[in-house]
Coordinates of C-alpha atoms in Angstrom, one line a residue:
M245 CA 105.8 123.9 10.3
E246 CA 109.6 124.5 10.6
T247 CA 110.3 124.5 6.9
L248 CA 109.0 126.8 4.2
V249 CA 109.2 126.6 0.4
L250 CA 108.5 130.0 -1.0
G251 CA 107.9 130.4 -4.7
L252 CA 108.1 134.0 -5.8
G253 CA 106.9 135.6 -9.0
N254 CA 104.0 136.6 -11.1
E255 CA 102.4 133.8 -13.0
L256 CA 101.0 136.2 -15.6
A257 CA 104.4 137.6 -16.6
G258 CA 106.4 135.1 -18.6
D259 CA 109.5 133.8 -17.0
D260 CA 108.7 135.5 -13.7
A261 CA 106.2 132.7 -13.1
V262 CA 109.0 130.2 -12.5
G263 CA 109.0 130.4 -8.7
I264 CA 105.3 130.0 -8.5
L265 CA 105.4 127.0 -10.9
V266 CA 108.1 125.3 -8.9
A267 CA 106.2 125.7 -5.6
R268 CA 103.1 124.1 -7.2
A269 CA 105.3 121.2 -8.5
V270 CA 106.8 120.4 -5.1
R271 CA 103.6 120.8 -3.0
G272 CA 102.4 117.3 -3.6
E273 CA 105.9 115.8 -3.4
L274 CA 106.7 117.0 0.1
D275 CA 103.9 115.1 1.9
G276 CA 103.5 117.7 4.7
L277 CA 107.3 118.2 5.3
A278 CA 107.1 121.9 4.6
D279 CA 104.7 124.8 4.2
V280 CA 104.6 125.7 0.5
V281 CA 103.7 129.2 -0.3
E282 CA 103.3 131.0 -3.7
S283 CA 103.7 134.8 -3.5
S284 CA 104.0 137.8 -5.7
A285 CA 105.0 139.9 -2.7
S286 CA 108.4 141.5 -2.2
G287 CA 110.3 143.5 0.4
L288 CA 108.9 143.8 3.9
A289 CA 105.7 142.1 2.9
L290 CA 107.6 138.8 2.9
I291 CA 108.4 139.0 6.6
E292 CA 104.9 137.7 7.3
V293 CA 105.5 134.7 5.1
L294 CA 109.0 133.9 6.3
A295 CA 108.4 134.6 10.1
G296 CA 107.9 131.5 12.2
H297 CA 109.9 129.2 10.1
E298 CA 113.3 127.9 11.0
Q299 CA 114.5 127.2 7.4
A300 CA 113.4 128.2 4.0
V301 CA 114.0 127.5 0.3
V302 CA 113.2 130.5 -1.8
V303 CA 112.7 130.1 -5.6
D304 CA 112.7 133.2 -7.8
A305 CA 113.7 134.5 -11.2
I306 CA 116.7 136.8 -11.8
V307 CA 117.9 138.9 -14.6
T308 CA 121.7 139.5 -14.4
G309 CA 122.8 139.1 -18.0
R310 CA 125.9 137.4 -16.6
T311 CA 124.8 133.8 -17.1
P312 CA 122.8 132.1 -19.9
P313 CA 119.0 131.9 -19.4
G314 CA 118.0 128.8 -17.5
T315 CA 121.2 128.8 -15.4
I316 CA 120.4 128.1 -11.7
V317 CA 122.2 130.0 -9.1
E318 CA 122.0 128.5 -5.6
M319 CA 123.1 130.5 -2.6
G320 CA 122.6 130.9 1.2
L321 CA 121.4 134.0 3.0
R322 CA 124.9 135.3 3.6
E323 CA 125.7 135.0 -0.1
V324 CA 122.7 137.0 -1.3
G325 CA 124.2 140.3 -0.2
R326 CA 122.5 143.4 0.9
V327 CA 120.3 145.4 -1.3
V328 CA 120.6 149.2 -1.6
A329 CA 116.9 149.8 -2.0
P330 CA 115.1 153.1 -2.4
S331 CA 112.2 151.8 -0.3
A332 CA 111.3 149.1 2.2
H333 CA 109.2 147.5 -0.6
Q334 CA 112.5 146.5 -2.3
A335 CA 114.3 145.1 0.8
G336 CA 116.2 141.9 0.3
L337 CA 116.5 138.8 2.4
P338 CA 119.4 140.1 4.6
E339 CA 117.4 143.2 5.4
L340 CA 114.3 141.1 6.2
A341 CA 116.3 139.0 8.6
A342 CA 117.6 142.1 10.4
V343 CA 114.1 143.6 10.7
A344 CA 112.7 140.2 12.0
A345 CA 115.5 140.0 14.6
R346 CA 114.8 143.5 15.7
L347 CA 111.1 142.7 16.1
G348 CA 111.9 139.5 17.9
L349 CA 110.4 137.3 15.2
V350 CA 111.6 133.8 14.4
F351 CA 113.2 134.0 10.9
P352 CA 114.7 131.2 8.9
A353 CA 118.3 130.7 10.2
R354 CA 118.9 128.4 7.2
T355 CA 117.8 129.8 3.9
R356 CA 118.6 128.5 0.4
V357 CA 117.9 130.7 -2.5
L358 CA 117.4 129.1 -5.9
A359 CA 117.4 131.7 -8.6
V360 CA 117.1 131.0 -12.3
E361 CA 118.4 133.4 -14.9
V362 CA 115.4 134.3 -17.1
V363 CA 114.8 135.7 -20.5
D364 CA 111.6 137.8 -20.1
P365 CA 110.0 138.4 -16.7
Y366 CA 107.9 141.3 -17.9
T367 CA 105.7 140.4 -20.9
L368 CA 102.1 139.7 -19.6
G369 CA 100.6 136.5 -20.9
A370 CA 103.9 135.1 -22.2
P371 CA 104.7 131.4 -21.5
L372 CA 108.0 130.4 -19.9
S373 CA 110.9 130.6 -22.3
D374 CA 112.4 127.2 -23.3
P375 CA 115.6 127.7 -21.2
V376 CA 113.6 128.5 -18.1
A377 CA 111.1 125.7 -18.7
G378 CA 114.0 123.4 -19.1
A379 CA 115.4 124.4 -15.6
V380 CA 112.1 123.7 -13.8
P381 CA 112.8 119.9 -13.2
E382 CA 116.2 120.6 -11.7
L383 CA 114.8 123.4 -9.5
V384 CA 112.2 120.9 -8.3
R385 CA 114.9 118.3 -7.5
R386 CA 117.0 120.9 -5.6
V387 CA 114.0 122.1 -3.5
L388 CA 113.1 118.5 -2.6
R389 CA 116.7 117.6 -1.8
A390 CA 117.1 120.6 0.5
V391 CA 113.9 120.0 2.4
R392 CA 114.4 116.3 2.8
R393 CA 118.0 116.9 3.9
W394 CA 116.9 119.3 6.6
E395 CA 114.1 117.0 7.7
G396 CA 116.6 114.2 8.0
E397 CA 118.7 116.3 10.3
R398 CA 115.8 116.8 12.8
P399 CA 116.1 114.8 16.0
C400 CA 113.6 112.0 16.4
T401 CA 111.0 113.1 18.9
T402 CA 109.0 109.9 19.1
S403 CA 110.1 107.0 21.2
T404 CA 110.0 103.4 20.1
P405 CA 108.5 101.0 22.6
S406 CA 111.0 98.5 23.9
R407 CA 110.4 94.8 23.5
T408 CA 110.6 92.9 26.6

């Protein structure tokens, strides 16, 4: 499968579950157009998930304090920026792309990151906050739109028999 939808988070930790929940919501809607993966992994462990795909949509929670909870930030791989991480377990997407290239792995050349500002990604057993729950339908729409747009750009590989 060329396209990956990757929902990141921890479904037991309040708002951090948002990526997982979006992945579950789009799985049935994509009708086989993309691999849909839920993961609580981070850093270099994500190379195994991302490798082999040509494009990816990644959905995750963020805490910046710069935007109101429930705000969706959409960016490409170049816009994500490099992470100065104390260990490989905290490497970001640009670092993963560099490692994959060094290893000769196919890594998504087109990546869309959909990050939603969250209230509480830490409290175990907490439900999604109202602002984050309210952002889920829009996150689902954006994931579906990205995947369907990419699939629409693929060249047709089947031939139509001619009528004679």
